[in-house]
CSV table of C-alpha atoms and ligand atoms in Angstrom, one decimal:
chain,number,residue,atom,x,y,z
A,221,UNK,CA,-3.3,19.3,12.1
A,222,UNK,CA,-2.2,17.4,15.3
A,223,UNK,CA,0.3,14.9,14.8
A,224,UNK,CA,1.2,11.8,16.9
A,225,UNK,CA,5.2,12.0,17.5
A,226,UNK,CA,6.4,9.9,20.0
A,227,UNK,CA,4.1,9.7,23.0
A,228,UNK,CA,2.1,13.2,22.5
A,229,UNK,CA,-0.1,15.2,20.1
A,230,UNK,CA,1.9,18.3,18.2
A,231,UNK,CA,0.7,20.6,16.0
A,232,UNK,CA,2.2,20.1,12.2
A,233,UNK,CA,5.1,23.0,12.9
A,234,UNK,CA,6.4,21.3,16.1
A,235,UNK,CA,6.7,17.5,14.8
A,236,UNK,CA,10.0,17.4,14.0
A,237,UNK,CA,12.5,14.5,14.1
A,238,UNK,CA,16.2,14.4,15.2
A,239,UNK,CA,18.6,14.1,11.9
A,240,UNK,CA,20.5,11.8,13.7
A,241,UNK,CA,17.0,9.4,13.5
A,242,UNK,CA,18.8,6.6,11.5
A,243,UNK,CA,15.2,6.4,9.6
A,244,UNK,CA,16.3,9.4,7.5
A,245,UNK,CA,19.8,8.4,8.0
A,246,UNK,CA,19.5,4.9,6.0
A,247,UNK,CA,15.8,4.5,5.7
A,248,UNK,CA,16.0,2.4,8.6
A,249,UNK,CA,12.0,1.5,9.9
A,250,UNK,CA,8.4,0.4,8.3
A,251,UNK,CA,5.4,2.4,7.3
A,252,UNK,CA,2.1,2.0,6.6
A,253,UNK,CA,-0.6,3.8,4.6
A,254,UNK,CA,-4.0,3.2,6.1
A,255,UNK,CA,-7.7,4.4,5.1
A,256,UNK,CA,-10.6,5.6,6.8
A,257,UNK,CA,-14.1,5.5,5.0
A,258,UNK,CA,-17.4,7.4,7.1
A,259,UNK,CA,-15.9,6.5,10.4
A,260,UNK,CA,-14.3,2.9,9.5
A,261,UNK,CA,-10.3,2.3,9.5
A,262,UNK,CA,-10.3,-0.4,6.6
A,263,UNK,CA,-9.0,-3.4,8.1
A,264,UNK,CA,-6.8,-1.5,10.9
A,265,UNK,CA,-6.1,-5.1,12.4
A,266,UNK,CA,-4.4,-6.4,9.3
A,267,UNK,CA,-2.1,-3.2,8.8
A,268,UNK,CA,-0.9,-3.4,12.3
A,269,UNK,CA,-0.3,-6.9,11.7
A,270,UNK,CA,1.9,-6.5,8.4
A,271,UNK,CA,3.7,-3.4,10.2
A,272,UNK,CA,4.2,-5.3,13.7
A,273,UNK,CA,5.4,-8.4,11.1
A,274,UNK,CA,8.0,-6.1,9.0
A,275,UNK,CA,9.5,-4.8,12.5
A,276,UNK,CA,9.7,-8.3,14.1
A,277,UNK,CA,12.6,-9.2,10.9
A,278,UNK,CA,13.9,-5.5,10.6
A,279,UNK,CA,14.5,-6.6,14.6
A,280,UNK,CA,13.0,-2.7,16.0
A,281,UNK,CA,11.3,-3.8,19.0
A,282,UNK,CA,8.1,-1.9,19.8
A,283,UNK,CA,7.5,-0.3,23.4
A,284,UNK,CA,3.8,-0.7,22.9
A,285,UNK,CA,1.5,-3.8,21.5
A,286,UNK,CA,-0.6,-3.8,18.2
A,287,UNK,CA,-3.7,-2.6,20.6
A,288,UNK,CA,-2.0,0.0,22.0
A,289,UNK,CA,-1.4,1.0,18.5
A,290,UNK,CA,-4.8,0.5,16.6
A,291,UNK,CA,-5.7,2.9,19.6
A,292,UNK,CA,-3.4,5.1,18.6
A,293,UNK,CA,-4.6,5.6,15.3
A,294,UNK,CA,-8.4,5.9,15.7
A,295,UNK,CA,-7.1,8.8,18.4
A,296,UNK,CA,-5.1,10.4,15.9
A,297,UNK,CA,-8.4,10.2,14.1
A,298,UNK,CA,-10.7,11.5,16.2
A,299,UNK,CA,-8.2,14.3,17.3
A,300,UNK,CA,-8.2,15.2,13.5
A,301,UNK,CA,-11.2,15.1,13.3
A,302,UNK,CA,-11.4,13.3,10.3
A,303,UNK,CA,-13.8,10.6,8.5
A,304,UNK,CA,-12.5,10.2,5.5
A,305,UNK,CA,-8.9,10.1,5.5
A,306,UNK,CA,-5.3,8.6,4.9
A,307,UNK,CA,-3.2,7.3,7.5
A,308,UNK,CA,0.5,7.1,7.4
A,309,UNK,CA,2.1,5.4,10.3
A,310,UNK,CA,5.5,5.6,10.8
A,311,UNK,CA,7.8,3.7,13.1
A,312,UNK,CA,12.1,4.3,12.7
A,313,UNK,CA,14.7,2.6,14.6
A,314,UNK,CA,15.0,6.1,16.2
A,315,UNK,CA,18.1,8.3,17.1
A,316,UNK,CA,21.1,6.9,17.5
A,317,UNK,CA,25.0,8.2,16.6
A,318,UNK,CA,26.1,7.4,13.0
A,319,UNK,CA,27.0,4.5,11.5
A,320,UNK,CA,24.5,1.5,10.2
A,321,UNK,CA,24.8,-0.5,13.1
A,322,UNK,CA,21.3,-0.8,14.8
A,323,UNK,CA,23.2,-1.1,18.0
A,324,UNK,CA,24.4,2.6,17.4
A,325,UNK,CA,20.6,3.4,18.1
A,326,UNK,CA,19.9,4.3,21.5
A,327,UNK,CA,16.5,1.4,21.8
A,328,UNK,CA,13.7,4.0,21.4
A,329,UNK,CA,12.1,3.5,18.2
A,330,UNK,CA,10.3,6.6,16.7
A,331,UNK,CA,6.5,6.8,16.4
A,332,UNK,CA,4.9,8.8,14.0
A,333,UNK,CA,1.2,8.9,12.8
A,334,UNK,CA,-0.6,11.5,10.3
A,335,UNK,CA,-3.9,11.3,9.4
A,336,UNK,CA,-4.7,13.6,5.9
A,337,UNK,CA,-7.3,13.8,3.9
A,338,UNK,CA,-6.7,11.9,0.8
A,339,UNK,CA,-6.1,12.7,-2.8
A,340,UNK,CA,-7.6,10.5,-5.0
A,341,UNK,CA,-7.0,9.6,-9.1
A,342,UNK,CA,-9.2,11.7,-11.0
A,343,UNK,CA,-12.5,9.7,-11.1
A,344,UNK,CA,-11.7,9.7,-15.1
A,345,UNK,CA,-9.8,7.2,-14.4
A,346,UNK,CA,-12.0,5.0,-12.7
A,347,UNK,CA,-14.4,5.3,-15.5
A,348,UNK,CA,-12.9,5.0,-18.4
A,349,UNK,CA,-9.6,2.9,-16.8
A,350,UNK,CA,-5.5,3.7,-16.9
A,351,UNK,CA,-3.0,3.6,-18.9
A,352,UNK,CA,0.6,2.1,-17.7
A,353,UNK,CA,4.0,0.9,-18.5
A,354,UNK,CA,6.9,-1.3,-17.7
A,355,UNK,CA,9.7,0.3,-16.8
A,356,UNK,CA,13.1,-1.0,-16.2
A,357,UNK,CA,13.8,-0.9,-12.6
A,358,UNK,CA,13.2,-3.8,-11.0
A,359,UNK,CA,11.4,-4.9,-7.9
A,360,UNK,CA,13.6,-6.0,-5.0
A,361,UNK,CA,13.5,-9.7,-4.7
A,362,UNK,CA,13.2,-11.7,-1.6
A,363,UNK,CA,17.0,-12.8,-1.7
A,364,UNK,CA,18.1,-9.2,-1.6
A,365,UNK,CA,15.3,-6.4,0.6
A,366,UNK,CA,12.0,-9.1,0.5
A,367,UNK,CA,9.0,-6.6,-0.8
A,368,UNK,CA,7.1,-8.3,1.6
A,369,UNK,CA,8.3,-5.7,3.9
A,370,UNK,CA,7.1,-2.4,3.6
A,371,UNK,CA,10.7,-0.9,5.2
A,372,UNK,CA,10.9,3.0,4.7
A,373,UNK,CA,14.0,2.1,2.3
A,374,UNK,CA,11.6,2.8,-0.8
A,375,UNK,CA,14.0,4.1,-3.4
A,376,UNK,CA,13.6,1.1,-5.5
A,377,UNK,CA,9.8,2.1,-5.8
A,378,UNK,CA,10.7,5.7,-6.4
A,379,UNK,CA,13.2,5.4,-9.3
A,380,UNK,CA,10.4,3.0,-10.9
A,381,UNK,CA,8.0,6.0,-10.6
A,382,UNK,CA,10.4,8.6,-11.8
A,383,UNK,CA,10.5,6.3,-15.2
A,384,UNK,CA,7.1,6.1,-15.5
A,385,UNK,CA,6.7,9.9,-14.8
A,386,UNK,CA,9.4,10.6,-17.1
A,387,UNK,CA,7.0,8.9,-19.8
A,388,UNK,CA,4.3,10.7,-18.8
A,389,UNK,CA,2.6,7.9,-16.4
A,390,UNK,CA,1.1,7.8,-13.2
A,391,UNK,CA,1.4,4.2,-12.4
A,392,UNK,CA,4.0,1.3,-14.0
A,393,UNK,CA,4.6,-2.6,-13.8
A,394,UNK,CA,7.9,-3.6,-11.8
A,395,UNK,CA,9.1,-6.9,-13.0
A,396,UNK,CA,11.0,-8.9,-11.1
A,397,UNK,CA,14.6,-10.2,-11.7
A,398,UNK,CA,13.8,-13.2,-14.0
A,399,UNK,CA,11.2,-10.7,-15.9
A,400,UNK,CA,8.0,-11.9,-14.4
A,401,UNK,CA,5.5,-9.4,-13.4
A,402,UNK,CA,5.8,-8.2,-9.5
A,403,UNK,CA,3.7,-5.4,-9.0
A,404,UNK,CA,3.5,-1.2,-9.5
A,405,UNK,CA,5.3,1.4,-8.3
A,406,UNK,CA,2.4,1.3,-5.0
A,407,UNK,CA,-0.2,-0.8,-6.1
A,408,UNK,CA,-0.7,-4.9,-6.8
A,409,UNK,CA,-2.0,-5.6,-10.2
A,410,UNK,CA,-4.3,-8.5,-11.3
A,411,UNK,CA,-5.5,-9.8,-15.1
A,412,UNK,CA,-8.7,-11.6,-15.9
A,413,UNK,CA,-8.7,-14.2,-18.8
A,414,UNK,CA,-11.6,-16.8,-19.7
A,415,UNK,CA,-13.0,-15.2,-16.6
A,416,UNK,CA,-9.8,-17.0,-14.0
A,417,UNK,CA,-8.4,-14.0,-12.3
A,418,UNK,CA,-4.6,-13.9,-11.9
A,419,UNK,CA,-2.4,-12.2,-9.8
A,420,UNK,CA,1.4,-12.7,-8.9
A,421,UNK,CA,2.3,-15.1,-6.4
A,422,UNK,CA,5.7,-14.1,-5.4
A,423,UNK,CA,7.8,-11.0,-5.3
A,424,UNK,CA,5.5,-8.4,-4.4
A,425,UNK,CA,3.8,-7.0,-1.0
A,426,UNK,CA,1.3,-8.4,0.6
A,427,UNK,CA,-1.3,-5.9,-0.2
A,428,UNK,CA,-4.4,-5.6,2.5
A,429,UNK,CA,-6.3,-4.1,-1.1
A,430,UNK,CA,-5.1,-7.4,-2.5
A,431,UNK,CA,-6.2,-9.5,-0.1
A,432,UNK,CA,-9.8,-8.2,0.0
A,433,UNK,CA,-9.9,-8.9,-3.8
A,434,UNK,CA,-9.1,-12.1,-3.3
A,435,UNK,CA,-11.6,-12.9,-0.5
A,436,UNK,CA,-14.2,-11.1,-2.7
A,437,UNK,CA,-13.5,-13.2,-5.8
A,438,UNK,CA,-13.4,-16.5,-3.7
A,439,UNK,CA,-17.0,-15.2,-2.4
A,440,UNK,CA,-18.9,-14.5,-5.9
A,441,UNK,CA,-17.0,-18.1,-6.6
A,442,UNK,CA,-14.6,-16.7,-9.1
A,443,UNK,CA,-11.8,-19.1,-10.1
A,444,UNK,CA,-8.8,-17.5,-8.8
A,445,UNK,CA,-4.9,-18.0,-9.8
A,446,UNK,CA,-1.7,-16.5,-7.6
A,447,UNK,CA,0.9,-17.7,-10.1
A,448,UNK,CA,4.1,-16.2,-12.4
A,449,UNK,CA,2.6,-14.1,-14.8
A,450,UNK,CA,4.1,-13.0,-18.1
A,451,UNK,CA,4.0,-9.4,-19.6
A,452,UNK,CA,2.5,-11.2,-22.8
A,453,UNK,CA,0.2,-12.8,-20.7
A,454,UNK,CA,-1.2,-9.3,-19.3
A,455,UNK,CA,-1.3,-8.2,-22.6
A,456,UNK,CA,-3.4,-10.7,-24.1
A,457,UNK,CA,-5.7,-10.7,-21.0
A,458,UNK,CA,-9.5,-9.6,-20.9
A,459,UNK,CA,-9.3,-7.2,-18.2
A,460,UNK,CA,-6.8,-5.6,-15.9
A,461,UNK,CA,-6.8,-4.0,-13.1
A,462,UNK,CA,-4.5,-3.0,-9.9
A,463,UNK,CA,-5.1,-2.9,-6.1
A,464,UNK,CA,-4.3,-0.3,-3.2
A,465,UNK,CA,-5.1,1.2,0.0
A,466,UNK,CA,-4.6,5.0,-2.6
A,467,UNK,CA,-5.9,3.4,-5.3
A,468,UNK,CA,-8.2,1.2,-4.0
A,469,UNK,CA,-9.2,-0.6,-7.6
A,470,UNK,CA,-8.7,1.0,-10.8
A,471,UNK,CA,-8.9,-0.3,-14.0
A,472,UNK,CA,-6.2,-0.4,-16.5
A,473,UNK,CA,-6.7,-1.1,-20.3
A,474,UNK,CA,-3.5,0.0,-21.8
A,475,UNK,CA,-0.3,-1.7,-20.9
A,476,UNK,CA,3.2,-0.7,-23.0
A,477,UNK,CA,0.5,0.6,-25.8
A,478,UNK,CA,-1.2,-2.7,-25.9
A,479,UNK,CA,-4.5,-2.4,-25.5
A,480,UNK,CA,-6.1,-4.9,-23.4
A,481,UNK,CA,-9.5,-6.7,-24.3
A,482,UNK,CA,-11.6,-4.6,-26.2
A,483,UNK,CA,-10.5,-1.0,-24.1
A,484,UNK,CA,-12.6,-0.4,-21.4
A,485,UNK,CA,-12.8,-1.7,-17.6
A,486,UNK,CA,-13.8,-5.1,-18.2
A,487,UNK,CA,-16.8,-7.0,-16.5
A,488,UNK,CA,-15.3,-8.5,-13.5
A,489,UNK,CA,-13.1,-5.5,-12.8
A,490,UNK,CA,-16.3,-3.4,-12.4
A,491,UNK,CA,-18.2,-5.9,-10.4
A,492,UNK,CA,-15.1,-6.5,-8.1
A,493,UNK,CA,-15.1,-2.4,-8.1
A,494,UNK,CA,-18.1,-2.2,-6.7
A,495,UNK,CA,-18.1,-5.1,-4.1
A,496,UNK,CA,-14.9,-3.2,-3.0
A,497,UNK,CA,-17.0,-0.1,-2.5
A,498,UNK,CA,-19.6,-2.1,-0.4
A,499,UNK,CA,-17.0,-3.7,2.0
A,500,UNK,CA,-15.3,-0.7,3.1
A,501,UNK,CA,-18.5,0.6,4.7
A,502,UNK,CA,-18.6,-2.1,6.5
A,503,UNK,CA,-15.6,-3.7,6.9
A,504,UNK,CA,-13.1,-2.3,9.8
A,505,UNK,CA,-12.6,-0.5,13.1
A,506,UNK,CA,-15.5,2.1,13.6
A,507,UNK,CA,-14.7,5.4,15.2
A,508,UNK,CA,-16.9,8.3,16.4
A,509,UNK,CA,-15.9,12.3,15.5
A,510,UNK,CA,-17.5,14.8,17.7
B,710,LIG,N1,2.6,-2.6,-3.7
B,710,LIG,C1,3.4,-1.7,-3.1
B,710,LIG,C2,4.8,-1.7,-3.5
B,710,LIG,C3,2.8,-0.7,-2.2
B,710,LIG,O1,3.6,0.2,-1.7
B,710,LIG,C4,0.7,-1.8,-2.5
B,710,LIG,C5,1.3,-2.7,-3.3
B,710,LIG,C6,-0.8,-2.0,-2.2
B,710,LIG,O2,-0.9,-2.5,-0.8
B,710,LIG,P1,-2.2,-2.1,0.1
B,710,LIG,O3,-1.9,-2.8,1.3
B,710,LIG,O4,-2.2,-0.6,0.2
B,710,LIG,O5,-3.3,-2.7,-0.7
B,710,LIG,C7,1.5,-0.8,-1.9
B,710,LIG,C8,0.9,0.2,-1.0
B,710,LIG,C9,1.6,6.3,-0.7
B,710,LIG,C10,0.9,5.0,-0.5
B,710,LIG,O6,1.5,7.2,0.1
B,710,LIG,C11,1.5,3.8,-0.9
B,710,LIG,C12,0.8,2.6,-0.7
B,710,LIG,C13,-0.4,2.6,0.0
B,710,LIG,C14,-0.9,3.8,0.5
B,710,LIG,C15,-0.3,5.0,0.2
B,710,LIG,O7,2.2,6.5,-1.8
B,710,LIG,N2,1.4,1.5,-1.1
């Protein structure tokens, strides 16, 4: 596996970074997770974007532009080999002596990109739908770490998985501080009822999965909502289902041991499923592998 570390291809052994990177010191950078389908990144452009956007407020100024880096990844592609795959792009505020100050770092922000192949859900899943919780860590809200940005600090998420793991779940619903529903652990989550689809407005990331949803729905002229939404409300919904670049959409039709419609994916989910499946082979930046 050749990984892209700072300027040149290494081999898996070799890419190593320093410990005194303050991105494993205090979690200090952005990531992304990125898919390839049959030779497509799914919307490259708009992860780049959200990345370059969470550096501009952490204040990590890049040494190369967005192009530079799209380039980057198909290459880290290509050198992998790979068609199918999952990207994780990684950019730290780079080594510096210790202490939280940014100006402790020495300007050089570390660039890191593996492509994978991806592990997916079971397909069980996506036949028959999930089952998830609440748990009671909450999301980080916008006046404290906004989860708009997808910074490399993602403990909050991690302790919310651990509960739900705990329970014996793979996925779980992160309210937010007044007890509205954010999101999941790494995934957005929508509800369908009298046919309007819902999904949070506030207090969650901007998900690129999200986003396509949305389009999608807007095309087949489905009334749309981005709104608070209750845990009642979700409970007493037709469908549900959640959104992620992993994920990519996966019903849900349990929720805290409510069941939700009559127990199966719903309708909508399955016809938003499958326009979902259509768009990413088409949908992206196309890359050839020898
Ligand atoms: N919410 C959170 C908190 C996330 O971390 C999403 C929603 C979905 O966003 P996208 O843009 O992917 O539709 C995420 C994404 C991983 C992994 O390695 C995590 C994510 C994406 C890909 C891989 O666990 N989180």
């Amino acid at each position: 596996m050749k990984i892209y570390l700072n300027g040149k291809f290494v081999e898996k052994e070799q890419a190593r970074v320093s410990v005194f990177d303050h991105g494993l010191l205090y979690g200090d950078g952005a990531f992304e997770g990125i898919r390839s389908y049959n030779g497509l990144v799914f919307r490259l452009k708009e992860h780049i974007d959200r990345l370059y956007e969470t550096l501009h407020t952490l204040m990590i100024a890049m040494p190369i532009d967005r192009k530079k880096m799209m380039g980057l990844v198909v290459e880290t592609l290509k050198k992998n080999k790979l068609k199918d795959a999952y990207i994780r792009l990684i950019v730290t505020r780079g080594e510096g002596d210790l202490g939280l100050d940014p100006k402790k770092c020495y300007g050089k922000p570390g660039i890191i990109i593996i492509a994978d192949k991806i592990k997916l859900y079971p397909e069980e899943f996506y036949q028959k739908g999930m089952e998830i919780i609440t748990v009671p860590t909450i999301r980080n809200c916008a006046e404290a770490i906004n989860p708009r940005l997808k910074s490399l600090n993602y403990l909050n998420n991690i302790l919310a998985k651990i509960e739900a793991s705990n329970s014996g779940y793979l996925e779980a619903i992160m309210l937010d501080p007044q007890g509205y529903v954010a999101e999941c652990t790494g995934d957005n989550i929508f509800m369908v009822k009298n046919n309007i689809l819902s999904t949070p407005s506030q207090g969650r990331l901007e998900g690129i999965t999200r986003d396509a949803v949305l389009q999608l729905a807007k095309q087949r002229k489905i009334e749309v909502s981005e709104r608070l939404i209750t845990r009642h409300e979700v409970y007493v919904a037709d469908e549900c289902f959640l959104t992620g670049t992993a994920a990519e959409i996966i019903p849900v039709v349990k929720v805290d041991g409510r069941v939700i419609g009559n127990g199966k994916p719903g309708g909508l989910t399955q016809a938003i499923m499958k326009s979902f499946r259509y768009l990413t082979k088409k949908d992206g930046v196309k890359y050839q592998v020898s």
